Tab-separated table of C-alpha atoms in Angstrom:
chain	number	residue	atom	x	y	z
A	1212	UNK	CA	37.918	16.267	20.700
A	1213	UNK	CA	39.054	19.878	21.132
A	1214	UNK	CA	41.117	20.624	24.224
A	1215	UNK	CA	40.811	23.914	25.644
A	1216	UNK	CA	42.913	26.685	23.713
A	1217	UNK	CA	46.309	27.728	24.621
A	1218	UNK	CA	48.674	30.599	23.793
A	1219	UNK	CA	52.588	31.246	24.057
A	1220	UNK	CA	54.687	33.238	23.131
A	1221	UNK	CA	57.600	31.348	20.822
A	1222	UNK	CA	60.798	32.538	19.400
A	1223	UNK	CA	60.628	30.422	16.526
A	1224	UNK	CA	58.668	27.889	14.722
A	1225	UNK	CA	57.950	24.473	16.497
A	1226	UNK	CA	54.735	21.503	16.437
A	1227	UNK	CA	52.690	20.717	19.209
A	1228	UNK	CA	51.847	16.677	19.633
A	1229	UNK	CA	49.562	14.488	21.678
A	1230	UNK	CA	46.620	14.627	18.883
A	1231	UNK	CA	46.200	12.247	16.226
A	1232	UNK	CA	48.693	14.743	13.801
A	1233	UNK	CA	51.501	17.379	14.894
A	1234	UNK	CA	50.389	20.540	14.520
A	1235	UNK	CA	52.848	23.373	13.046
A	1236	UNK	CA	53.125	26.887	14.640
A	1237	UNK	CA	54.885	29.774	14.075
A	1238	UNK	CA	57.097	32.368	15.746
A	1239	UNK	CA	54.950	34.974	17.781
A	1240	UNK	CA	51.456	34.497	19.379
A	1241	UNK	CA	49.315	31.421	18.467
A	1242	UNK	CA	46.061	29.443	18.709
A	1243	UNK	CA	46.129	25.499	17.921
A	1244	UNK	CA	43.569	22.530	17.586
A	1245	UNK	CA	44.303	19.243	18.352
A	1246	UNK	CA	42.148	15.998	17.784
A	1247	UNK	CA	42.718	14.150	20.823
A	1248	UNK	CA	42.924	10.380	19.601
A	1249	UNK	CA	40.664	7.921	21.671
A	1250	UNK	CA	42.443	6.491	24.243
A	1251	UNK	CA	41.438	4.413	27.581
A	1252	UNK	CA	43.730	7.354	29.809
A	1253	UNK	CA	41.899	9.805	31.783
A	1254	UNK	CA	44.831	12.395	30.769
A	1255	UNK	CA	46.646	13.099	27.931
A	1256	UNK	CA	49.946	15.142	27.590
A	1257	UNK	CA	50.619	17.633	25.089
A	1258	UNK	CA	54.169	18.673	23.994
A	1259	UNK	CA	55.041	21.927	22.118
A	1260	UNK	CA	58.737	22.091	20.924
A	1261	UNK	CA	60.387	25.183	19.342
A	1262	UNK	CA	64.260	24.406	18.839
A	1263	UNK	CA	65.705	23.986	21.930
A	1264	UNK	CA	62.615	25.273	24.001
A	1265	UNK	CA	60.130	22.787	25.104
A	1266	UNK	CA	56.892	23.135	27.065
A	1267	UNK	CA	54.393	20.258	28.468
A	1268	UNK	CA	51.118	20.280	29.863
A	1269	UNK	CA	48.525	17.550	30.944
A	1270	UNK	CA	45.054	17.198	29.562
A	1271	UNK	CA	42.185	15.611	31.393
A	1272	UNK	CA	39.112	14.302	29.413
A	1273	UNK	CA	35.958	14.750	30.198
A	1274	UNK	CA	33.299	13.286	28.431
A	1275	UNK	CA	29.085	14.429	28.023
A	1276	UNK	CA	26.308	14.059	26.240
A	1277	UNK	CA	25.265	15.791	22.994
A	1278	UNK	CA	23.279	19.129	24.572
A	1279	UNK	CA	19.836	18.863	24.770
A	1280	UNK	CA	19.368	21.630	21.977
A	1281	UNK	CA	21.602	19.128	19.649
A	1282	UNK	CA	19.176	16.304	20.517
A	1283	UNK	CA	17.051	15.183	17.938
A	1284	UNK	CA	13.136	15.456	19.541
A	1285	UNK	CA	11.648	12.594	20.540
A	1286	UNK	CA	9.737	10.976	17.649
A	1287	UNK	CA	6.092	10.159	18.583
A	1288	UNK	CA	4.944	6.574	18.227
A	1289	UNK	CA	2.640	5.682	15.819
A	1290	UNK	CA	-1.202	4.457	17.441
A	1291	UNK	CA	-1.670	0.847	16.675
A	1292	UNK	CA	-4.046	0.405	14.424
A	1293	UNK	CA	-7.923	-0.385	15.218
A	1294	UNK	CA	-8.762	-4.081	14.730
A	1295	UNK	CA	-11.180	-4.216	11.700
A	1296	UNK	CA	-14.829	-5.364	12.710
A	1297	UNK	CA	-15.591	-8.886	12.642
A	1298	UNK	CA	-18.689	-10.504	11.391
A	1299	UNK	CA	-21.005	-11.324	14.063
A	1300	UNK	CA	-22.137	-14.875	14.863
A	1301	UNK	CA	-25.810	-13.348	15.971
A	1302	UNK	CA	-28.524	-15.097	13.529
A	1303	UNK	CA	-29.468	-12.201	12.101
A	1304	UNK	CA	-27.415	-11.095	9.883
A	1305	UNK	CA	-26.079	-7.795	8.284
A	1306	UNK	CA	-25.494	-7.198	4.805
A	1307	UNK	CA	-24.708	-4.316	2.300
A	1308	UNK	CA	-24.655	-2.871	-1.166
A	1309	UNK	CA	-22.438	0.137	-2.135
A	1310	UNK	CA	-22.228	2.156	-5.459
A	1311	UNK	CA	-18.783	1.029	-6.084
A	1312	UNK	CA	-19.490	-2.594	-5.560
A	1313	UNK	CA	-17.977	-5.988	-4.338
A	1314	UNK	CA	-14.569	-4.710	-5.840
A	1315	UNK	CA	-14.806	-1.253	-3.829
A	1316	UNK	CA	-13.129	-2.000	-0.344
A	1317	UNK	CA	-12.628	1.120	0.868
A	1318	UNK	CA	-16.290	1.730	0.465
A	1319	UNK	CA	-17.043	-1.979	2.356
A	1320	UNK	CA	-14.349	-1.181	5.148
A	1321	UNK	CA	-15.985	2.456	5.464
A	1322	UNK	CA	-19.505	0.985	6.245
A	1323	UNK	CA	-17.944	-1.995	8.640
A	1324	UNK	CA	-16.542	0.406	10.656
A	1325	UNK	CA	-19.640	2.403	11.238
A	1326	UNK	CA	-21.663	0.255	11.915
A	1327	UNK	CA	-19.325	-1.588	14.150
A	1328	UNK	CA	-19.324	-4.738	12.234
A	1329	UNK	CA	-18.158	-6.227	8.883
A	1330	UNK	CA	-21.048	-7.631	6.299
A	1331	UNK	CA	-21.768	-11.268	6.070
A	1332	UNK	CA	-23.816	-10.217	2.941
A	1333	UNK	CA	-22.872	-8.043	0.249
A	1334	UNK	CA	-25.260	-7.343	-2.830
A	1335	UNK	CA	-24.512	-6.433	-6.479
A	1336	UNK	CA	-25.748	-6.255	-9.591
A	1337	UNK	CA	-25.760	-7.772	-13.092
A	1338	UNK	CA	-27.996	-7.452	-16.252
A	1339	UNK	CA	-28.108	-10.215	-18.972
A	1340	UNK	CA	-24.741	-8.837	-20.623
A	1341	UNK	CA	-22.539	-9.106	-18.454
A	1342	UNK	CA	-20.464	-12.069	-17.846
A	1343	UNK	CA	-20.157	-13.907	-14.594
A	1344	UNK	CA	-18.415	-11.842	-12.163
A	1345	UNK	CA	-15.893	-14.521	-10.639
A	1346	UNK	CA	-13.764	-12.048	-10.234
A	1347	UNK	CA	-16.083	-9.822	-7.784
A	1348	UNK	CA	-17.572	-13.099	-5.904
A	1349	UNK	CA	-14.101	-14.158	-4.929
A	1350	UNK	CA	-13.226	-11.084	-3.400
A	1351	UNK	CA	-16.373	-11.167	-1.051
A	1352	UNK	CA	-15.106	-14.756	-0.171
A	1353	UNK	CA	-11.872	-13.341	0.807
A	1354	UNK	CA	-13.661	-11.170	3.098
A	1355	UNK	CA	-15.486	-14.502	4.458
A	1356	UNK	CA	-18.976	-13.022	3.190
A	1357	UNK	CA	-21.263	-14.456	0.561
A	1358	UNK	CA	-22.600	-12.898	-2.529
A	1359	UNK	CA	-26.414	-11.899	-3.028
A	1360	UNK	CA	-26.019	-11.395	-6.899
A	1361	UNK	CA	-28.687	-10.040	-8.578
A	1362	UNK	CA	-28.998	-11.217	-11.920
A	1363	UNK	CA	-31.666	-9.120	-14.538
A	1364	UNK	CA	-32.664	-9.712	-17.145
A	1365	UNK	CA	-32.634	-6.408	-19.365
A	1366	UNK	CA	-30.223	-4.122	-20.373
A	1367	UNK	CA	-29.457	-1.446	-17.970
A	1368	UNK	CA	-30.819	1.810	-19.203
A	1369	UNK	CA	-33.488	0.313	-21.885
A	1370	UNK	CA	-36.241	0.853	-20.005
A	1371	UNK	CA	-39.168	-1.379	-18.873
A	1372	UNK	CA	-40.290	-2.043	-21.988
A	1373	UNK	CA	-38.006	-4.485	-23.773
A	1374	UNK	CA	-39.313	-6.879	-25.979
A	1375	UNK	CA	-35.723	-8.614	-26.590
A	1376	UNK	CA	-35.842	-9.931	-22.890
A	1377	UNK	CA	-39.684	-10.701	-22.717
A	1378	UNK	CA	-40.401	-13.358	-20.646
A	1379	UNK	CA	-41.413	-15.766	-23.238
A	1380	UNK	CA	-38.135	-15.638	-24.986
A	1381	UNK	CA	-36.396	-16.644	-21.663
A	1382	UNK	CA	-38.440	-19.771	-21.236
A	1383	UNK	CA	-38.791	-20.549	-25.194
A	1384	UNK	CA	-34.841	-20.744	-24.489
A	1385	UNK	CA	-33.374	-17.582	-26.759
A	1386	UNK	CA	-30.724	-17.429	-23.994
A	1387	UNK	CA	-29.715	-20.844	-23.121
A	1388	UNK	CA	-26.269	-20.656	-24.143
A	1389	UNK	CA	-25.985	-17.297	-22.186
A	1390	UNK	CA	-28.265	-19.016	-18.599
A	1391	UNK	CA	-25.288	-21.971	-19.397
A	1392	UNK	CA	-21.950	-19.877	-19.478
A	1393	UNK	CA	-22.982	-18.833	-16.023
A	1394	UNK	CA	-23.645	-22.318	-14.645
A	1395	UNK	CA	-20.684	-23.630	-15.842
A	1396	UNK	CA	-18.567	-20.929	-14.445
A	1397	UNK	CA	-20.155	-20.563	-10.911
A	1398	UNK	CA	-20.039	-24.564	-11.016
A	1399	UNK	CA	-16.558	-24.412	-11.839
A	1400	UNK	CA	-15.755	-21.319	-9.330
A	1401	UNK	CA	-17.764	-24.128	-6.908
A	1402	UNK	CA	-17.681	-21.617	-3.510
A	1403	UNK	CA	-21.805	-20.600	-1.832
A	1404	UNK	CA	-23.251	-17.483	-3.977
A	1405	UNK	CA	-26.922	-16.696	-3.287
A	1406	UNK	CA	-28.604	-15.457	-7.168
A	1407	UNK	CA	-31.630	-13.194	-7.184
A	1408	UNK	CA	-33.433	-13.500	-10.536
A	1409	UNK	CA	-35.493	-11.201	-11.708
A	1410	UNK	CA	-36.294	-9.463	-8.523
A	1411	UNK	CA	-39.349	-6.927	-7.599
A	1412	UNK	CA	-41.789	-8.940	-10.115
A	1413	UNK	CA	-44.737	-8.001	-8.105
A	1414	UNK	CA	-43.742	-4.118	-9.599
A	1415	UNK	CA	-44.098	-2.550	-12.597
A	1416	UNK	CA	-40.647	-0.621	-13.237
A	1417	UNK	CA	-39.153	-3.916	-14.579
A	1418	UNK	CA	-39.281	-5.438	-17.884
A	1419	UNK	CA	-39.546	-9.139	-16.503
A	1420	UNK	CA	-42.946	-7.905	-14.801
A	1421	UNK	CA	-46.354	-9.595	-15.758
A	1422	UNK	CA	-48.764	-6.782	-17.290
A	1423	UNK	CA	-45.818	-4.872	-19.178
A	1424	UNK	CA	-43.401	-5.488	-21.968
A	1425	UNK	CA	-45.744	-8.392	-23.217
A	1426	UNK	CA	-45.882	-10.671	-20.424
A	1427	UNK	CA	-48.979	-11.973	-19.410
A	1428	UNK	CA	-50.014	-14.065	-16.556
A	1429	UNK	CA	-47.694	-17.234	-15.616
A	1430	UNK	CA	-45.201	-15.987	-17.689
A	1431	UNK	CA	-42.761	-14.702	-14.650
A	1432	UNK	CA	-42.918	-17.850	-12.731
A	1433	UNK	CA	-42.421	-20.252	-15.919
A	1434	UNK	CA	-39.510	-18.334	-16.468
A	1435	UNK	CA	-37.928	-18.928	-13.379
A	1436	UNK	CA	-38.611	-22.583	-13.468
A	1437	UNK	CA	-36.534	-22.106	-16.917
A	1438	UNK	CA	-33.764	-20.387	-16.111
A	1439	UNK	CA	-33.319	-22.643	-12.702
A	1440	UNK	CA	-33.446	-25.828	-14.687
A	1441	UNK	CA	-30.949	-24.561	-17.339
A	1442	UNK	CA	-28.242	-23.208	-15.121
A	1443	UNK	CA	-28.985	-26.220	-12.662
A	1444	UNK	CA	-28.233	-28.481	-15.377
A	1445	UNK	CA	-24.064	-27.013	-15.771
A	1446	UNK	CA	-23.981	-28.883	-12.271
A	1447	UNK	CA	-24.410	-25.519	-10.327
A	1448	UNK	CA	-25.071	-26.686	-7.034
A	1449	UNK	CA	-23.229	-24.436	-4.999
A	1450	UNK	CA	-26.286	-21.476	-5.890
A	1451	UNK	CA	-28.839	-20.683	-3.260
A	1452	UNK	CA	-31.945	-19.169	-5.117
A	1453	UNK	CA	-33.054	-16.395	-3.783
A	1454	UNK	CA	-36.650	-15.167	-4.637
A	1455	UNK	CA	-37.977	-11.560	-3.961
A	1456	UNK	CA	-40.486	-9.731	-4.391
A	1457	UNK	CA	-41.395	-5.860	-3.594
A	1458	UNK	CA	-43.651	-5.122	-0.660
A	1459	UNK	CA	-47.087	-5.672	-2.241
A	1460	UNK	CA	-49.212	-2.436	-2.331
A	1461	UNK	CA	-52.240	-1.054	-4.081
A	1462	UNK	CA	-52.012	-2.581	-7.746
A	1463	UNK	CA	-49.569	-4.794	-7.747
A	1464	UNK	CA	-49.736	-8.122	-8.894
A	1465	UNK	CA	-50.506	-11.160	-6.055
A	1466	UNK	CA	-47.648	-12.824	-4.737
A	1467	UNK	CA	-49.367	-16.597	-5.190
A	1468	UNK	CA	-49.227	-16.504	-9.256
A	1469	UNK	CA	-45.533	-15.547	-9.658
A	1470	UNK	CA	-43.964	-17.674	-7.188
A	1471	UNK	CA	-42.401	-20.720	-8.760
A	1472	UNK	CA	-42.695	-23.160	-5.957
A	1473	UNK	CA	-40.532	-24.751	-3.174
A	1474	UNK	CA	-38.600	-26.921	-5.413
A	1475	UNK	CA	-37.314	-24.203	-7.626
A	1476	UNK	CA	-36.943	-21.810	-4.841
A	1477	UNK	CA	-33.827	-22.089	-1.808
A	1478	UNK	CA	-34.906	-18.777	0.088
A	1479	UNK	CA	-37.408	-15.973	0.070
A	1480	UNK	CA	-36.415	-12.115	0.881
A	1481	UNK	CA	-38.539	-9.260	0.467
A	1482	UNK	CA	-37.783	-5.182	-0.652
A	1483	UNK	CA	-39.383	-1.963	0.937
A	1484	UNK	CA	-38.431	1.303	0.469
A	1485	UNK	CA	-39.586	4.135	3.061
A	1486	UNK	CA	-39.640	7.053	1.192
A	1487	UNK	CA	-40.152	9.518	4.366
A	1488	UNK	CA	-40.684	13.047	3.355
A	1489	UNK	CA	-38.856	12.486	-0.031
A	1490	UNK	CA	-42.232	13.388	-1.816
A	1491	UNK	CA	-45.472	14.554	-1.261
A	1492	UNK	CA	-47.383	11.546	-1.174
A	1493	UNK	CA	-44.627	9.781	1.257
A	1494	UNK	CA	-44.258	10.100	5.170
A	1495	UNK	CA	-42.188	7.915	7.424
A	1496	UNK	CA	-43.116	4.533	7.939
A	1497	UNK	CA	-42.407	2.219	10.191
A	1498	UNK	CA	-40.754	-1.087	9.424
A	1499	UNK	CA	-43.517	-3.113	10.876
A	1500	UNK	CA	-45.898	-1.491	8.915
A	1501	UNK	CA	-44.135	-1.683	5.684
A	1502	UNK	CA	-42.779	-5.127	5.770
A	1503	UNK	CA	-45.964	-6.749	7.889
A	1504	UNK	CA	-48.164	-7.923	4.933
A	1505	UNK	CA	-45.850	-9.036	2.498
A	1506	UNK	CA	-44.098	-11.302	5.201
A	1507	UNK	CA	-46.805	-12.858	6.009
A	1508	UNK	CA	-47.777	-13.562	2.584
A	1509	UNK	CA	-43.914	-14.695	1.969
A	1510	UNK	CA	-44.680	-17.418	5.319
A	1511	UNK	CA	-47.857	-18.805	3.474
A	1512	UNK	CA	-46.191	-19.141	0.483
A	1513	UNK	CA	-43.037	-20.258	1.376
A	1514	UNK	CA	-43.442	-22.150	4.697
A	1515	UNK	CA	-40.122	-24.191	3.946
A	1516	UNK	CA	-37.716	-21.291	2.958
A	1517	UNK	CA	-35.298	-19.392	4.913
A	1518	UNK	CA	-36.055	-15.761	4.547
């Protein structure tokens, strides 16, 4: 603490005390500072000696607050966070895809929170190259959501016309050791993934369709029944199949030959795409009108399965 200032004039030099040290003056006019020690007493007396001479004064302290310029400024509170979306309990259910993936959280989180609820279902991809993706299927469990995995078989970027992954290899068994990797490690991983094989067959963009890349009719559904028994066989029971076809449409092959049958098939789903005003030959459609046809084709076929 600094007392207030005071001046005499001294005939020679002398110390003022009452502060924590004595503090030396000299002859003539002078200014001192004192640091008042801290002390229970509401006064304090200060002594200035000079020889013979000696003066005294009391001190009263006072003290204050810092001023409000020397205050730091009140540091705003940071908003609690928004709760993350749940999944809903309502039967229907909402799932997603995004370009980065199962792995890609931000992208997942993103999504949730527009829509105002987190996926139960979240799609992905994998050709017939690509390991099993425990890795990716464990992080949708930690987000209590289940896989749709779809599983082709081609090599991304070849093309529809592959003859290496013609349907007749897959169910002559060229990639049995490859179909039983991946039942042993989703057995062994043992949690609920749905796998969609070979999906859109009713198309022609894909290389496991009937009509192109040498498959004839049968072919796609005797395939299925292969790859099902094979990866069945690891002791994969924790797999729901899923099978799905495109909307039909004008040319494409009839549901009834390339579905595999109940016992070989857990669930049925179905793709559309509206287009809108994308290209000439598009408009808007309606979902009733686009998915109408095929689902009732999907009911005939499939009266047992959950779709």
């Amino acid at each position: 603490m600094t007392p207030p200032s005071r001046s005499s004039q001294a005939k020679s030099s002398g110390t003022i005390n009452g502060g924590t040290e004595p503090v030396t003056f000299v002859s003539g006019y002078f200014r001192a500072t004192l640091v008042i020690p801290a002390s229970e007493q509401a006064v304090v007396s200060i002594d200035a000696r000079a020889g013979a001479a000696r003066a005294s004064a009391p001190f009263t302290l006072t003290y204050s607050s810092p001023s409000v310029s020397e205050e730091e400024p009140p540091q705003p509170q940071p908003s609690p966070a928004p709760a993350a979306p749940a999944i809903s309990t309502a039967p229907l259910r909402f799932g997603l895809g995004t370009p980065g993936g199962p792995l890609a959280s931000s992208e997942i989180d993103a999504a949730a929170a527009l829509v105002g609820e987190a996926p139960s279902i979240i799609l992905s991809y994998k050709d017939f190259n690509q390991a099993p993706p425990i890795t990716e299927l464990e992080a949708v469990r930690s987000r209590g959501a289940v896989t749709l995995l779809t599983w082709e078989p081609w090599t991304w970027g070849g093309g529809s016309e592959q003859p290496a992954y013609s349907l007749d290899r897959i169910t002559a068994g060229d990639f049995d050791p490859y179909l039983r990797e991946w039942g042993t490690a989703l057995a062994r991983w043992g949690h609920p993934v749905m796998l969609r094989f070979g999906h859109e067959m009713n198309g022609n963009w894909y290389p496991w369709s009937e009509g192109i890349n040498g498959n004839t009719a049968g072919d796609y559904a005797a395939a299925w029944r292969h790859v099902h028994d094979v990866v069945s066989s690891t002791g994969a029971r924790n797999i729901t199949w899923v099978w799905n076809p495109n909307v039909p449409y004008s040319g494409s092959t009839l549901l009834d030959g390339l579905y595999p049958g109940a016992g070989y098939v857990d669930a049925v789903a179905l793709d559309g795409y509206n287009w809108g005003t994308s290209a000439a030959w598009s408009t808007w459609t309606p979902p009733w009108a686009l998915f109408a046809d095929g689902l009732g084709q999907l009911r005939s076929l499939a009266r047992a399965s959950p779709s």
